[in-house]
PDB file of C-alpha atoms in Angstrom:
ATOM      1  CA  UNK X  24      -5.110 -27.609  25.869  1.00  0.00           C
ATOM      2  CA  UNK X  25      -7.403 -24.820  24.679  1.00  0.00           C
ATOM      3  CA  UNK X  26      -4.991 -22.245  26.137  1.00  0.00           C
ATOM      4  CA  UNK X  27      -2.099 -23.813  24.223  1.00  0.00           C
ATOM      5  CA  UNK X  28      -4.137 -23.749  21.000  1.00  0.00           C
ATOM      6  CA  UNK X  29      -5.109 -20.098  21.550  1.00  0.00           C
ATOM      7  CA  UNK X  30      -1.525 -19.092  22.391  1.00  0.00           C
ATOM      8  CA  UNK X  31      -0.257 -20.940  19.308  1.00  0.00           C
ATOM      9  CA  UNK X  32      -2.909 -19.347  17.095  1.00  0.00           C
ATOM     10  CA  UNK X  33      -2.078 -15.875  18.407  1.00  0.00           C
ATOM     11  CA  UNK X  34       1.628 -16.427  17.782  1.00  0.00           C
ATOM     12  CA  UNK X  35       0.908 -17.744  14.276  1.00  0.00           C
ATOM     13  CA  UNK X  36      -1.335 -14.756  13.606  1.00  0.00           C
ATOM     14  CA  UNK X  37       1.426 -12.383  14.691  1.00  0.00           C
ATOM     15  CA  UNK X  38       3.955 -14.096  12.413  1.00  0.00           C
ATOM     16  CA  UNK X  39       1.579 -14.028   9.467  1.00  0.00           C
ATOM     17  CA  UNK X  40       0.823 -10.340  10.003  1.00  0.00           C
ATOM     18  CA  UNK X  41       4.579  -9.649  10.037  1.00  0.00           C
ATOM     19  CA  UNK X  42       5.013 -11.661   6.809  1.00  0.00           C
ATOM     20  CA  UNK X  43       2.131  -9.722   5.274  1.00  0.00           C
ATOM     21  CA  UNK X  44       3.768  -6.440   6.300  1.00  0.00           C
ATOM     22  CA  UNK X  45       7.100  -7.486   4.732  1.00  0.00           C
ATOM     23  CA  UNK X  46       5.404  -8.621   1.515  1.00  0.00           C
ATOM     24  CA  UNK X  47       3.542  -5.316   1.354  1.00  0.00           C
ATOM     25  CA  UNK X  48       6.757  -3.337   1.779  1.00  0.00           C
ATOM     26  CA  UNK X  49       8.401  -5.410  -0.951  1.00  0.00           C
ATOM     27  CA  UNK X  50       5.418  -4.930  -3.282  1.00  0.00           C
ATOM     28  CA  UNK X  51       5.528  -1.155  -2.804  1.00  0.00           C
ATOM     29  CA  UNK X  52       9.319  -0.940  -3.187  1.00  0.00           C
ATOM     30  CA  UNK X  53       9.285  -3.024  -6.403  1.00  0.00           C
ATOM     31  CA  UNK X  54       6.295  -1.024  -7.659  1.00  0.00           C
ATOM     32  CA  UNK X  55       4.049  -4.046  -8.032  1.00  0.00           C
ATOM     33  CA  UNK X  56       1.342  -1.862  -6.495  1.00  0.00           C
ATOM     34  CA  UNK X  57       0.930   1.903  -6.400  1.00  0.00           C
ATOM     35  CA  UNK X  58       1.933   3.961  -3.379  1.00  0.00           C
ATOM     36  CA  UNK X  59      -1.718   4.869  -2.775  1.00  0.00           C
ATOM     37  CA  UNK X  60      -2.733   1.208  -2.754  1.00  0.00           C
ATOM     38  CA  UNK X  61       0.274   0.441  -0.538  1.00  0.00           C
ATOM     39  CA  UNK X  62      -0.858   3.062   1.959  1.00  0.00           C
ATOM     40  CA  UNK X  63      -4.398   1.681   1.958  1.00  0.00           C
ATOM     41  CA  UNK X  64      -3.122  -1.835   2.563  1.00  0.00           C
ATOM     42  CA  UNK X  65      -0.692  -0.603   5.233  1.00  0.00           C
ATOM     43  CA  UNK X  66      -3.651   0.893   7.114  1.00  0.00           C
ATOM     44  CA  UNK X  67      -5.359  -2.493   6.981  1.00  0.00           C
ATOM     45  CA  UNK X  68      -2.209  -4.247   8.231  1.00  0.00           C
ATOM     46  CA  UNK X  69      -1.951  -1.692  11.052  1.00  0.00           C
ATOM     47  CA  UNK X  70      -5.539  -2.485  12.018  1.00  0.00           C
ATOM     48  CA  UNK X  71      -4.667  -6.179  12.026  1.00  0.00           C
ATOM     49  CA  UNK X  72      -1.715  -5.493  14.337  1.00  0.00           C
ATOM     50  CA  UNK X  73      -3.948  -3.483  16.648  1.00  0.00           C
ATOM     51  CA  UNK X  74      -6.560  -6.236  16.743  1.00  0.00           C
ATOM     52  CA  UNK X  75      -3.852  -8.824  17.316  1.00  0.00           C
ATOM     53  CA  UNK X  76      -2.615  -6.852  20.345  1.00  0.00           C
ATOM     54  CA  UNK X  77      -6.195  -6.490  21.574  1.00  0.00           C
ATOM     55  CA  UNK X  78      -6.711 -10.236  21.236  1.00  0.00           C
ATOM     56  CA  UNK X  79      -3.507 -10.945  23.159  1.00  0.00           C
ATOM     57  CA  UNK X  80      -4.510  -8.471  25.863  1.00  0.00           C
ATOM     58  CA  UNK X  81      -7.982  -9.966  26.024  1.00  0.00           C
ATOM     59  CA  UNK X  82      -6.482 -13.433  26.292  1.00  0.00           C
ATOM     60  CA  UNK X  83      -4.319 -12.309  29.203  1.00  0.00           C
ATOM     61  CA  UNK X  84      -7.158 -10.157  30.646  1.00  0.00           C
ATOM     62  CA  UNK X  85      -4.802  -7.158  30.448  1.00  0.00           C
ATOM     63  CA  UNK X  86      -6.925  -4.956  28.182  1.00  0.00           C
ATOM     64  CA  UNK X  87      -8.007  -1.511  29.169  1.00  0.00           C
ATOM     65  CA  UNK X  88     -11.561  -2.720  28.608  1.00  0.00           C
ATOM     66  CA  UNK X  89     -11.708  -6.228  30.044  1.00  0.00           C
ATOM     67  CA  UNK X  90     -15.440  -6.512  29.319  1.00  0.00           C
ATOM     68  CA  UNK X  91     -14.885  -6.076  25.564  1.00  0.00           C
ATOM     69  CA  UNK X  92     -16.807  -8.831  23.804  1.00  0.00           C
ATOM     70  CA  UNK X  93     -15.454 -10.940  20.972  1.00  0.00           C
ATOM     71  CA  UNK X  94     -18.006  -9.579  18.534  1.00  0.00           C
ATOM     72  CA  UNK X  95     -17.025  -5.968  19.220  1.00  0.00           C
ATOM     73  CA  UNK X  96     -13.338  -6.892  18.937  1.00  0.00           C
ATOM     74  CA  UNK X  97     -13.853  -8.580  15.565  1.00  0.00           C
ATOM     75  CA  UNK X  98     -16.146  -5.815  14.333  1.00  0.00           C
ATOM     76  CA  UNK X  99     -13.443  -3.197  14.734  1.00  0.00           C
ATOM     77  CA  UNK X 100     -13.893  -2.261  18.370  1.00  0.00           C
ATOM     78  CA  UNK X 101     -16.776  -0.898  20.353  1.00  0.00           C
ATOM     79  CA  UNK X 102     -15.459   2.662  20.124  1.00  0.00           C
ATOM     80  CA  UNK X 103     -15.472   2.935  16.359  1.00  0.00           C
ATOM     81  CA  UNK X 104     -18.739   1.227  15.629  1.00  0.00           C
ATOM     82  CA  UNK X 105     -17.499   0.230  12.142  1.00  0.00           C
ATOM     83  CA  UNK X 106     -18.337  -3.005  10.512  1.00  0.00           C
ATOM     84  CA  UNK X 107     -15.711  -5.077   8.719  1.00  0.00           C
ATOM     85  CA  UNK X 108     -13.310  -2.484   7.214  1.00  0.00           C
ATOM     86  CA  UNK X 109     -12.469  -4.693   4.257  1.00  0.00           C
ATOM     87  CA  UNK X 110     -16.047  -4.430   3.049  1.00  0.00           C
ATOM     88  CA  UNK X 111     -16.235  -0.643   3.275  1.00  0.00           C
ATOM     89  CA  UNK X 112     -14.299   0.019   0.058  1.00  0.00           C
ATOM     90  CA  UNK X 113     -15.317  -3.145  -1.781  1.00  0.00           C
ATOM     91  CA  UNK X 114     -16.840  -2.574  -5.181  1.00  0.00           C
ATOM     92  CA  UNK X 115     -20.060  -4.091  -6.406  1.00  0.00           C
ATOM     93  CA  UNK X 116     -18.071  -6.233  -8.857  1.00  0.00           C
ATOM     94  CA  UNK X 117     -16.273  -8.090  -6.073  1.00  0.00           C
ATOM     95  CA  UNK X 118     -18.885  -8.137  -3.346  1.00  0.00           C
ATOM     96  CA  UNK X 119     -19.815 -11.678  -2.460  1.00  0.00           C
ATOM     97  CA  UNK X 120     -17.076 -13.308  -4.501  1.00  0.00           C
ATOM     98  CA  UNK X 121     -14.915 -16.038  -3.014  1.00  0.00           C
ATOM     99  CA  UNK X 122     -11.137 -16.161  -3.008  1.00  0.00           C
ATOM    100  CA  UNK X 123     -10.894 -18.250  -6.189  1.00  0.00           C
ATOM    101  CA  UNK X 124     -13.425 -16.053  -7.978  1.00  0.00           C
ATOM    102  CA  UNK X 125     -11.503 -12.916  -6.964  1.00  0.00           C
ATOM    103  CA  UNK X 126      -8.268 -14.469  -8.166  1.00  0.00           C
ATOM    104  CA  UNK X 127      -9.895 -15.372 -11.501  1.00  0.00           C
ATOM    105  CA  UNK X 128     -11.228 -11.840 -11.823  1.00  0.00           C
ATOM    106  CA  UNK X 129      -7.769 -10.415 -11.058  1.00  0.00           C
ATOM    107  CA  UNK X 130      -6.205 -12.725 -13.649  1.00  0.00           C
ATOM    108  CA  UNK X 131      -8.776 -11.660 -16.224  1.00  0.00           C
ATOM    109  CA  UNK X 132      -8.118  -7.984 -15.475  1.00  0.00           C
ATOM    110  CA  UNK X 133      -4.360  -8.568 -15.708  1.00  0.00           C
ATOM    111  CA  UNK X 134      -4.814 -10.409 -19.017  1.00  0.00           C
ATOM    112  CA  UNK X 135      -6.905  -7.502 -20.345  1.00  0.00           C
ATOM    113  CA  UNK X 136      -4.239  -5.043 -19.202  1.00  0.00           C
ATOM    114  CA  UNK X 137      -1.534  -7.197 -20.818  1.00  0.00           C
ATOM    115  CA  UNK X 138      -3.502  -7.280 -24.065  1.00  0.00           C
ATOM    116  CA  UNK X 139      -3.886  -3.511 -23.916  1.00  0.00           C
ATOM    117  CA  UNK X 140      -0.173  -3.092 -23.254  1.00  0.00           C
ATOM    118  CA  UNK X 141       0.647  -5.420 -26.159  1.00  0.00           C
ATOM    119  CA  UNK X 142      -1.571  -3.349 -28.443  1.00  0.00           C
ATOM    120  CA  UNK X 143       0.040  -0.154 -27.170  1.00  0.00           C
ATOM    121  CA  UNK X 144       3.476  -1.683 -27.711  1.00  0.00           C
ATOM    122  CA  UNK X 145       2.675  -2.584 -31.311  1.00  0.00           C
ATOM    123  CA  UNK X 146       1.323   0.933 -31.939  1.00  0.00           C
ATOM    124  CA  UNK X 147       4.463   2.481 -30.461  1.00  0.00           C
ATOM    125  CA  UNK X 148       6.655   0.117 -32.521  1.00  0.00           C
ATOM    126  CA  UNK X 149       4.804   1.136 -35.676  1.00  0.00           C
ATOM    127  CA  UNK X 150       5.193   4.819 -34.805  1.00  0.00           C
ATOM    128  CA  UNK X 151       8.907   4.262 -34.176  1.00  0.00           C
ATOM    129  CA  UNK X 152       9.223   2.574 -37.568  1.00  0.00           C
ATOM    130  CA  UNK X 153       7.338   5.437 -39.222  1.00  0.00           C
ATOM    131  CA  UNK X 154       9.588   7.954 -37.457  1.00  0.00           C
ATOM    132  CA  UNK X 155      12.670   6.148 -38.700  1.00  0.00           C
ATOM    133  CA  UNK X 156      11.286   6.055 -42.241  1.00  0.00           C
ATOM    134  CA  UNK X 157      10.492   9.780 -42.064  1.00  0.00           C
ATOM    135  CA  UNK X 158      14.030  10.418 -40.789  1.00  0.00           C
ATOM    136  CA  UNK X 159      15.499   8.410 -43.689  1.00  0.00           C
ATOM    137  CA  UNK X 160      13.322  10.287 -46.169  1.00  0.00           C
ATOM    138  CA  UNK X 161      14.425  13.611 -44.675  1.00  0.00           C
ATOM    139  CA  UNK X 162      18.067  12.580 -45.013  1.00  0.00           C
ATOM    140  CA  UNK X 163      17.506  11.744 -48.690  1.00  0.00           C
ATOM    141  CA  UNK X 164      15.651  15.028 -49.248  1.00  0.00           C
ATOM    142  CA  UNK X 165      18.473  16.940 -47.542  1.00  0.00           C
ATOM    143  CA  UNK X 166      21.008  15.290 -49.862  1.00  0.00           C
ATOM    144  CA  UNK X 167      18.901  16.255 -52.879  1.00  0.00           C
ATOM    145  CA  UNK X 168      18.601  19.825 -51.581  1.00  0.00           C
ATOM    146  CA  UNK X 169      22.372  19.983 -51.031  1.00  0.00           C
ATOM    147  CA  UNK X 170      22.964  18.738 -54.579  1.00  0.00           C
ATOM    148  CA  UNK X 171      20.493  21.298 -55.950  1.00  0.00           C
ATOM    149  CA  UNK X 172      22.152  24.045 -53.913  1.00  0.00           C
ATOM    150  CA  UNK X 173      25.544  23.123 -55.382  1.00  0.00           C
ATOM    151  CA  UNK X 174      24.072  23.066 -58.901  1.00  0.00           C
ATOM    152  CA  UNK X 175      22.359  26.420 -58.408  1.00  0.00           C
ATOM    153  CA  UNK X 176      25.568  27.981 -57.062  1.00  0.00           C
ATOM    154  CA  UNK X 177      27.525  26.565 -59.996  1.00  0.00           C
ATOM    155  CA  UNK X 178      24.913  27.799 -62.465  1.00  0.00           C
ATOM    156  CA  UNK X 179      24.811  31.187 -60.760  1.00  0.00           C
ATOM    157  CA  UNK X 180      28.606  31.464 -61.040  1.00  0.00           C
ATOM    158  CA  UNK X 181      28.535  30.580 -64.738  1.00  0.00           C
ATOM    159  CA  UNK X 182      25.633  32.974 -65.302  1.00  0.00           C
ATOM    160  CA  UNK X 183      27.583  35.838 -63.682  1.00  0.00           C
ATOM    161  CA  UNK X 184      30.629  35.025 -65.808  1.00  0.00           C
ATOM    162  CA  UNK X 185      28.520  35.001 -68.966  1.00  0.00           C
ATOM    163  CA  UNK X 186      26.833  38.245 -67.925  1.00  0.00           C
ATOM    164  CA  UNK X 187      30.267  39.851 -67.461  1.00  0.00           C
ATOM    165  CA  UNK X 188      31.319  38.592 -70.895  1.00  0.00           C
ATOM    166  CA  UNK X 189      28.153  39.947 -72.466  1.00  0.00           C
ATOM    167  CA  UNK X 190      28.740  43.341 -70.806  1.00  0.00           C
ATOM    168  CA  UNK X 191      32.332  43.404 -72.092  1.00  0.00           C
ATOM    169  CA  UNK X 192      31.242  42.464 -75.593  1.00  0.00           C
ATOM    170  CA  UNK X 193      28.512  45.094 -75.434  1.00  0.00           C
ATOM    171  CA  UNK X 194      31.042  47.751 -74.341  1.00  0.00           C
ATOM    172  CA  UNK X 195      33.413  46.743 -77.103  1.00  0.00           C
ATOM    173  CA  UNK X 196      30.664  46.776 -79.679  1.00  0.00           C
ATOM    174  CA  UNK X 197      29.470  50.252 -78.639  1.00  0.00           C
ATOM    175  CA  UNK X 198      32.986  51.635 -78.588  1.00  0.00           C
ATOM    176  CA  UNK X 199      33.740  50.268 -82.062  1.00  0.00           C
ATOM    177  CA  UNK X 200      30.701  51.325 -83.778  1.00  0.00           C
TER     178      UNK X 200
END
């Protein structure tokens, strides 16, 4: 009965590790997590797979080190001498927190990020509106400049005509008198 329970638990563990691997691949491909974080988590999943194989081998007494104790297997193997790898990179903020507390902390962080993104969105919207208003003002100014240019050209043409007339009148007046 114990053997059946162990075999069932090992099979369930293998299935859950495979589900975890698929979820991780989906999270990376949909960019829910960064590639760097995906790689870190993939390393952890690979370690789980290795430990799962070691557990199966230990259960069948097929391991290369049949005298490997449970504590060394769960501590990351006698060769490496590492403690729990999930605690190596854990920050002080999360150390000692339970699952629900971690989830609450993640939700709070996500809410803070959402609030920051909302603020950034409103700033960008305001800048877009300002840019559009500046563009409209520039269009109006360009129309005014075009009108002024036309007026100046018209005035310049009339001024040249009048200057020519004045020169002709001046020539006529000097030739007559």
